C-alpha positions as semicolon CSV with decimal commas, in nm:
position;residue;x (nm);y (nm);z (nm)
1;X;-3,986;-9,318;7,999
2;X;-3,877;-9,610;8,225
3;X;-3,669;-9,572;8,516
4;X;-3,444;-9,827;8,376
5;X;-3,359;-9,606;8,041
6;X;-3,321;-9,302;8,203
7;X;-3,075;-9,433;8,490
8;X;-2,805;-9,520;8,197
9;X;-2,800;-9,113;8,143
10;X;-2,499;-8,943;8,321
11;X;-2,528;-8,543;8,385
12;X;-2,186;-8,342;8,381
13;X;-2,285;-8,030;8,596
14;X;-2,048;-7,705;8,522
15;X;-2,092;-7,450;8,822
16;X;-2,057;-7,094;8,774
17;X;-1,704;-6,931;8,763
18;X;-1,541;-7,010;9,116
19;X;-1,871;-7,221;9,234
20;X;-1,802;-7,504;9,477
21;X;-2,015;-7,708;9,703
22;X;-1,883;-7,523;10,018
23;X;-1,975;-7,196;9,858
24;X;-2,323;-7,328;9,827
25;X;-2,301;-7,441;10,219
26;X;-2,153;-7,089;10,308
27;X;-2,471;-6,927;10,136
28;X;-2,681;-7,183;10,323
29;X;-2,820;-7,302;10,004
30;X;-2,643;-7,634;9,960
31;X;-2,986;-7,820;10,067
32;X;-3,154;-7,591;9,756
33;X;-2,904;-7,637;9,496
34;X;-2,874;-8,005;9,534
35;X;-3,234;-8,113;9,588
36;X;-3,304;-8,122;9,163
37;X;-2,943;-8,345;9,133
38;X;-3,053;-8,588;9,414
39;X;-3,395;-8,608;9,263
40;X;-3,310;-8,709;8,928
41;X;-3,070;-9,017;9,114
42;X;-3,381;-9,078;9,343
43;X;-3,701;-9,094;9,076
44;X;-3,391;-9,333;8,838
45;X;-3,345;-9,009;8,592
46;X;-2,970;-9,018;8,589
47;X;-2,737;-9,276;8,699
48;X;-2,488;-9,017;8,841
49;X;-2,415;-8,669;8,834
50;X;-2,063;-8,547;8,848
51;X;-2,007;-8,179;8,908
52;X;-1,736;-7,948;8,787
53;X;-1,636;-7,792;9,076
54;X;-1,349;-7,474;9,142
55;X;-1,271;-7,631;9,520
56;X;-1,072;-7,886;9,600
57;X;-1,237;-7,836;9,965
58;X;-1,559;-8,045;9,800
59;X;-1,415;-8,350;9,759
60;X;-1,403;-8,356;10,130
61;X;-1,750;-8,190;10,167
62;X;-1,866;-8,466;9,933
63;X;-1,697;-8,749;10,110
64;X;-1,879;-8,643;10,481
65;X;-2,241;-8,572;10,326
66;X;-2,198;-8,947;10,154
67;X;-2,196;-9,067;10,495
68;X;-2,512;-8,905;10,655
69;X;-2,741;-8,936;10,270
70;X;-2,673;-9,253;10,011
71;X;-2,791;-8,978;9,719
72;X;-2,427;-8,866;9,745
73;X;-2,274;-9,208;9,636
74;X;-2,429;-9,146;9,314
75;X;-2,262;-8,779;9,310
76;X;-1,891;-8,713;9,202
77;X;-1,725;-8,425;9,201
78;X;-1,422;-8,256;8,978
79;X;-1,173;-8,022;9,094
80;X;-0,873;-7,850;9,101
81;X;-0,541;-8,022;9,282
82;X;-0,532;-7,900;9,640
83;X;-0,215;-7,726;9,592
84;X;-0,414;-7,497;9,365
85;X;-0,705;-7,376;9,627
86;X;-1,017;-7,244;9,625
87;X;-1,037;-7,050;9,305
88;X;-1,228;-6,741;9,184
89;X;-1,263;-6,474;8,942
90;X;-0,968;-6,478;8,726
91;X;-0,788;-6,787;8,851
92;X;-1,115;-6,983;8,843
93;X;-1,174;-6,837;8,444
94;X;-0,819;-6,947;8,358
95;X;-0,859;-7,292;8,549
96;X;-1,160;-7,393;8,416
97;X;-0,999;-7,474;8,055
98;X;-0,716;-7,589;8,223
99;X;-0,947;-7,803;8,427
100;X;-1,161;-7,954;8,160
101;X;-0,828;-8,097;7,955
102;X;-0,748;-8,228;8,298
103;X;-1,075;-8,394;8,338
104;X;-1,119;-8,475;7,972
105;X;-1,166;-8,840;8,051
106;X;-1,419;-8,862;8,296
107;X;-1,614;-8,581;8,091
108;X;-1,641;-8,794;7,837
109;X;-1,823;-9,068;8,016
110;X;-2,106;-8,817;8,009
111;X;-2,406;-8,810;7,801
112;X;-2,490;-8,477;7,867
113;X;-2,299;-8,160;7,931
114;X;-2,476;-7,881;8,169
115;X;-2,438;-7,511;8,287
116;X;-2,598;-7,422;8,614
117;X;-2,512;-7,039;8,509
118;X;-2,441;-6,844;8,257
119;X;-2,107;-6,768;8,423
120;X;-1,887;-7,014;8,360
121;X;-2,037;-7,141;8,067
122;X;-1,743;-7,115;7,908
123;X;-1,592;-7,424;8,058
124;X;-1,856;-7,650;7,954
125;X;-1,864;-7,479;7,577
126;X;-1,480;-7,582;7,587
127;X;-1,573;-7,945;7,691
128;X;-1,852;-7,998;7,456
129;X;-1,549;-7,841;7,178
130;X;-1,320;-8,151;7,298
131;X;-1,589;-8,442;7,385
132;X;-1,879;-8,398;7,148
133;X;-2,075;-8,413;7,414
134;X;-2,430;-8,261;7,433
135;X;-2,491;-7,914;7,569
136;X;-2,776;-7,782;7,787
137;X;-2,743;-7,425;7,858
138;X;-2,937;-7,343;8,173
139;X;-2,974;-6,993;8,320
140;X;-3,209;-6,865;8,549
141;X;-3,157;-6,482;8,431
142;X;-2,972;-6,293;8,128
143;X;-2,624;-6,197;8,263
144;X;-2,599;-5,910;8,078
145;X;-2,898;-5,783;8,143
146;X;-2,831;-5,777;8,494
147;X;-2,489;-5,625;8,470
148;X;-2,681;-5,375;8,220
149;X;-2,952;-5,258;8,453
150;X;-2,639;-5,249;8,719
151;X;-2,465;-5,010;8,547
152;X;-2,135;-5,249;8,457
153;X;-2,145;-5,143;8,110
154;X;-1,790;-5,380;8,051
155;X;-1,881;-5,692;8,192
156;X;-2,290;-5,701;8,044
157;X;-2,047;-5,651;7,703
158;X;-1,813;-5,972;7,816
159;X;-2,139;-6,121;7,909
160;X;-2,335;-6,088;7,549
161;X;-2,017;-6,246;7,359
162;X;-2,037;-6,535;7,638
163;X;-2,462;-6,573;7,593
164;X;-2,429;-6,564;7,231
165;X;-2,121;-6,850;7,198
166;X;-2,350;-7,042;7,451
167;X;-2,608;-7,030;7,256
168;X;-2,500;-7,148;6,924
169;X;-2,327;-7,425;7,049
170;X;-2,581;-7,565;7,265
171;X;-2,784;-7,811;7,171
172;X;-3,073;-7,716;7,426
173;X;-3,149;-7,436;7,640
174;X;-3,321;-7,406;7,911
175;X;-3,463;-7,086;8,060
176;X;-3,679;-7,000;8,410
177;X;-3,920;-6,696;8,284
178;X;-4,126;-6,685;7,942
179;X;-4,001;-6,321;7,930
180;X;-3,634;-6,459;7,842
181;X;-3,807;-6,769;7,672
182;X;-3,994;-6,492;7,399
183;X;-3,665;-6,278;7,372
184;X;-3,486;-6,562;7,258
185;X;-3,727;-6,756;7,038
186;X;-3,759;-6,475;6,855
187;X;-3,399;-6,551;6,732
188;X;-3,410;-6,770;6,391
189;X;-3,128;-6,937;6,500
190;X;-3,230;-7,068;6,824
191;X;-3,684;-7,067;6,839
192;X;-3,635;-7,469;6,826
193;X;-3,357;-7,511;7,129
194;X;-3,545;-7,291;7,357
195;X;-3,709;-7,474;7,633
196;X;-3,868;-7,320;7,893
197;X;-3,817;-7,463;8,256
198;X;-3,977;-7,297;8,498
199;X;-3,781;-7,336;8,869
200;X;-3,901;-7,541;9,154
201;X;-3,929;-7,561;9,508
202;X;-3,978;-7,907;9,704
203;X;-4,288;-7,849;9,802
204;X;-4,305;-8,055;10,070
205;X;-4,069;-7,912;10,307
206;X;-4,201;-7,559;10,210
207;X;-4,552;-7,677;10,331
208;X;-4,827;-7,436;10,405
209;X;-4,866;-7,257;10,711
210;X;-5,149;-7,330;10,945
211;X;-5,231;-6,975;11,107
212;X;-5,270;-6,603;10,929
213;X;-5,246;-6,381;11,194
214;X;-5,129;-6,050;10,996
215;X;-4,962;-5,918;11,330
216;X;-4,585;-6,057;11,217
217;X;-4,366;-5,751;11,064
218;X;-4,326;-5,795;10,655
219;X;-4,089;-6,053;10,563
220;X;-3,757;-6,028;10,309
221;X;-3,528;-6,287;10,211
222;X;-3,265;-6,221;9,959
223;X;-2,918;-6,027;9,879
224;X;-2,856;-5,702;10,004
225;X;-2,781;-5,581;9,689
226;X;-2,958;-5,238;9,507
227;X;-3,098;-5,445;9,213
228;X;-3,366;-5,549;9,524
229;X;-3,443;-5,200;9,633
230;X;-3,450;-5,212;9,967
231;X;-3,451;-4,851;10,036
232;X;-3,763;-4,835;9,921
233;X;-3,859;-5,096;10,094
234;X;-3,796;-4,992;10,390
235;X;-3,981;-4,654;10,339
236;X;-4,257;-4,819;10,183
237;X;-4,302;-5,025;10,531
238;X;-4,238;-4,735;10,719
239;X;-4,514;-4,518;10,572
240;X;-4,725;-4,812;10,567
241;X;-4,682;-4,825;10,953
242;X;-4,554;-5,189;10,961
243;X;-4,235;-5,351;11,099
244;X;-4,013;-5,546;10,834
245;X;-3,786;-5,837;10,880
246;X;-3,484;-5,901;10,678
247;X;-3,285;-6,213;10,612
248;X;-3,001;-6,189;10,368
249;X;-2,632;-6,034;10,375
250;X;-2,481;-5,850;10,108
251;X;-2,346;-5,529;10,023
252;X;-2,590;-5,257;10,178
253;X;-2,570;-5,465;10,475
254;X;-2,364;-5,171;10,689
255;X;-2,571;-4,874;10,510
256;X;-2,878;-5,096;10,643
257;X;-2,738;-5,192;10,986
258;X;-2,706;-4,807;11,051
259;X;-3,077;-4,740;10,958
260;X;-3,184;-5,005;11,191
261;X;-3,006;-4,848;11,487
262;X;-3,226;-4,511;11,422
263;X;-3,490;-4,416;11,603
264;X;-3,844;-4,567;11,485
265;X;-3,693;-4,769;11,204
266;X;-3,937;-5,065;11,109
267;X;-3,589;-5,264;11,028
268;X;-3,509;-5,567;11,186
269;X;-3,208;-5,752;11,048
270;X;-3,201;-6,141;11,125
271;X;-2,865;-6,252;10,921
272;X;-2,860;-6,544;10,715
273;X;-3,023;-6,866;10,780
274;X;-2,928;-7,226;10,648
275;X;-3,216;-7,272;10,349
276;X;-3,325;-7,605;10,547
277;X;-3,460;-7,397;10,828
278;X;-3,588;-7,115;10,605
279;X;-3,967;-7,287;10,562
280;X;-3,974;-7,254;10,941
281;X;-3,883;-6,876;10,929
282;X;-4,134;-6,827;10,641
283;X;-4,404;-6,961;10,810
284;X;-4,417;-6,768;11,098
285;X;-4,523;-6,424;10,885
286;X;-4,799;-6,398;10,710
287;X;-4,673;-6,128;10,421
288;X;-4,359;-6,154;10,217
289;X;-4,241;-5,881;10,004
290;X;-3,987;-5,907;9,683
291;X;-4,000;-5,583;9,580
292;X;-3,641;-5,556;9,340
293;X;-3,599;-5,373;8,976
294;X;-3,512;-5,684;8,799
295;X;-3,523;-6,060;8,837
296;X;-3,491;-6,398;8,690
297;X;-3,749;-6,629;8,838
298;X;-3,741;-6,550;9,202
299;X;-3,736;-6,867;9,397
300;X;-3,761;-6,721;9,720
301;X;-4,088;-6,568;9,598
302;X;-4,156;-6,940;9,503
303;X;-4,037;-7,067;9,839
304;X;-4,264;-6,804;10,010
305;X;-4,584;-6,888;9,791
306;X;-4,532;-7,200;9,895
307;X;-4,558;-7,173;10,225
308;X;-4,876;-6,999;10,135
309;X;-4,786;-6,675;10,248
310;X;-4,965;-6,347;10,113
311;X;-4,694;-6,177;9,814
312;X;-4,622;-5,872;9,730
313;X;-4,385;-5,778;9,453
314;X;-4,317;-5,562;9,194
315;X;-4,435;-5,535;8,840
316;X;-4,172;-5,682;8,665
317;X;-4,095;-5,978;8,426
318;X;-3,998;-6,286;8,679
319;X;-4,234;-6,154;8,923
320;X;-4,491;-6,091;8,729
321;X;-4,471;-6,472;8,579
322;X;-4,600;-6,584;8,967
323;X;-4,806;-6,290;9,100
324;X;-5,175;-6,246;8,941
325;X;-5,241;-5,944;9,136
326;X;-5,528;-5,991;9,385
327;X;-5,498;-6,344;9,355
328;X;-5,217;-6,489;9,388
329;X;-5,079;-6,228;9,581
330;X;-5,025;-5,819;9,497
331;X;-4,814;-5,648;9,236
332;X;-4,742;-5,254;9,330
333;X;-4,809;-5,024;9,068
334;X;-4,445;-4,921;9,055
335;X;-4,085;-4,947;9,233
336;X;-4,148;-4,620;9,452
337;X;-4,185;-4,615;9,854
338;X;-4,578;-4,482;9,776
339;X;-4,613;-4,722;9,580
340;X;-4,489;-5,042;9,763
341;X;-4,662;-4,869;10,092
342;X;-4,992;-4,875;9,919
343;X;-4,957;-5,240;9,827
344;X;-4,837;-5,348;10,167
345;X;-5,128;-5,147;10,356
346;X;-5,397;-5,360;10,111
347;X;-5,228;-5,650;10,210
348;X;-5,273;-5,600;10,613
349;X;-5,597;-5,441;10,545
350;X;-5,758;-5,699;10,367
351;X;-5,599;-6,025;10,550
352;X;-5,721;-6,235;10,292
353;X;-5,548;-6,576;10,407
354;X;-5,735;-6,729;10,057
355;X;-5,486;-6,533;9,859
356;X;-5,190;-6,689;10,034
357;X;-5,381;-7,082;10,002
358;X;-5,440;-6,986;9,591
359;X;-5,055;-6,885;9,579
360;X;-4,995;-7,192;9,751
361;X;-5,185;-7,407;9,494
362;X;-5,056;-7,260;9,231
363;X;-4,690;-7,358;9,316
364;X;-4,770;-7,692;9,370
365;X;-4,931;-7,749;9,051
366;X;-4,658;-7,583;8,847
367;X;-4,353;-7,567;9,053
368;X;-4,299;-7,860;9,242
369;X;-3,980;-8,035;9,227
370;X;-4,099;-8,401;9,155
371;X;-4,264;-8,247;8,837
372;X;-3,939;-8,019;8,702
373;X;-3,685;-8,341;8,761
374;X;-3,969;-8,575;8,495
375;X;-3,947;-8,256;8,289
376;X;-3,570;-8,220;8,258
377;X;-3,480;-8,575;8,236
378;X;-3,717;-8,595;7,888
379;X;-3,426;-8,376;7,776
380;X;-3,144;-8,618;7,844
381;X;-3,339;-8,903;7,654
382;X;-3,289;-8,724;7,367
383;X;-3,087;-8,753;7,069
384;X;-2,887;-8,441;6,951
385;X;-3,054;-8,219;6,666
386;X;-3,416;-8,349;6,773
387;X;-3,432;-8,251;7,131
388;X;-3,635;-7,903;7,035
389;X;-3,914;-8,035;6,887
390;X;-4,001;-8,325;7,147
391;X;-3,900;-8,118;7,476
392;X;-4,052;-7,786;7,649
């Protein structure tokens, strides 16, 4: 495909319900979320990318990074009027058909309409209703699922009706784990639409690190949230007689503040960190753990293979798609304390740096960002009806 073709393509971008570009800043993710947009303008994918935003806060925040990156010119943004204000749950549901009439026009300068979520999809279902447009449904995880295996028995249920609309009305979807890729080819309806996209990590800003030591605590990045089973963590580390650092905020972030104040806890908490100086924080441990009841496709797990640091996570589908135990890193034999503890001693036992250098290699082969931004942008070259059989 020539640059040339593929810069004609414009990308409408529909964040999740109540997403904005400052909420992505205030997560210290911006840098992550944007890198795949800026690439496709940078390697002449896509012309522009305008994203459907539920802040009218980012049209400044788009404004000020135009002025420090010339990516940006080639990025708009759509929101609500600033009398309105940063919208979310309800409001931001509510808005976003609102929003879409009010946007109609510049939607339909698009060639292709995406979801980054499966929340909020239902805004850019609604504008592919009124423009014709295109739709690629992307999500990195089954909402439902998640809300399922979080006992939110009403929302997975809210969440099903949402997939399954999605679904049938997209013209392409696009999924992170062949778990979710298999579940849903197995569908009649849908075996030709499903693509599957694996996520990606720029590969050269999460560059190896030069020095195993194995005398760095265990490393966790993520949410504070029970679906990553922490506790268990924590005990795991503790019976394995190693330190752990944490880097996250969420939820259990008081429970764990007041088990890191007791006496001999292994718990360190660090906060949050800006994602641009996460490599840095990576790199200076030598085992990373992801040890949660369900995932998507982690990309912190991705991030931290790619620094090339020794893995261990738990058996599960996501997880399981980048871990070959004892080579790419170690999978415990189950979610218990014994069992992470057992896994996390082999790792500081053995101080195999090679398994850390294979993980490494085996991100940039298959995960690099360069490589997922050619990928997707075969999709947008596409005509409607045929883009299943030529893309995935």
């Amino acid at each position: 495909m020539s640059a040339t073709e593929n810069s004609s393509k414009h990308l409408v971008l529909f964040l999740s319900n109540g997403g904005s570009l400052c909420d992505w800043e205030a997560a210290n993710i911006l840098s992550r979320e944007i890198a795949l947009y800026k690439e496709f303008i940078r390697a002449g994918h896509l012309r522009c990318v305008t994203i459907f935003s539920y802040n009218p806060n980012d049209r400044e925040k788009l404004l000020k990074a135009r002025q420090h990156d010339p990516l940006y010119q080639s990025i708009e943004v759509l929101t609500p009027p600033q009398w309105m204000g940063r919208l979310k749950g309800l409001r931001a549901a509510l808005y976003s058909l609102h929003g879409v009439f009010a946007h109609a026009k510049n939607i339909r300068r698009a060639d292709w309409l995406k979801t980054n979520q499966m929340s909020g999809a239902w805004a850019a279902v609604f504008a592919k209703w009124i423009t014709g447009k295109p739709l690629f449904v992307r999500q990195g995880y089954s909402l439902s699922r998640r809300f399922s295996k979080n006992g939110q028995s009403f929302k997975a249920n809210i969440a099903r009706v949402v997939e399954n609309v999605s679904y049938r009305v997209a013209d392409a979807i696009g999924v992170t784990s062949e778990g979710i890729a298999k579940t849903l080819k197995s569908r009649a309806d849908l075996q030709d639409k499903v693509h599957l996209f694996p996520t990606y990590v720029d590969t050269s800003v999460f560059a190896p690190k030069d020095e195993y030591r194995f005398e760095e605590p265990v490393l966790y990045v993520g949410r504070l949230e029970p679906q990553k089973n922490l506790e268990a963590l924590i005990e795991g580390c503790r019976m394995a007689r190693q330190p752990l650092n944490i880097v996250g905020d969420g939820s259990l972030e008081d429970n764990l503040r007041k088990m890191a104040n007791e006496p001999g806890s292994p718990i360190n908490l660090l906060g949050t960190f800006p994602n641009d100086e996460l490599p840095e924080i990576l790199r200076k441990h030598s085992v990373f753990a992801l040890t949660s009841h369900h995932e998507g496709l982690p990309k912190v797990l991705i991030e931290a293979m790619g620094c090339g640091l020794v893995c261990v996570g738990s058996p599960i589908p996501g997880i399981t798609d980048l871990i070959d135990n004892g080579d790419t890193g170690y999978l415990t034999q189950g979610l218990s304390a014994e069992e992470i503890a057992k896994s996390i001693s082999e790792a500081f036992q053995e101080k195999n740096a090679e398994i850390g250098k294979r993980a490494r290699a085996k991100i940039t082969a298959n995960f690099n960002l360069e490589q997922y931004a050619r990928e997707e942008a075969k999709l947008y070259l596409m005509e409607r009806g045929v883009a299943g059989s030529t893309v995935g």
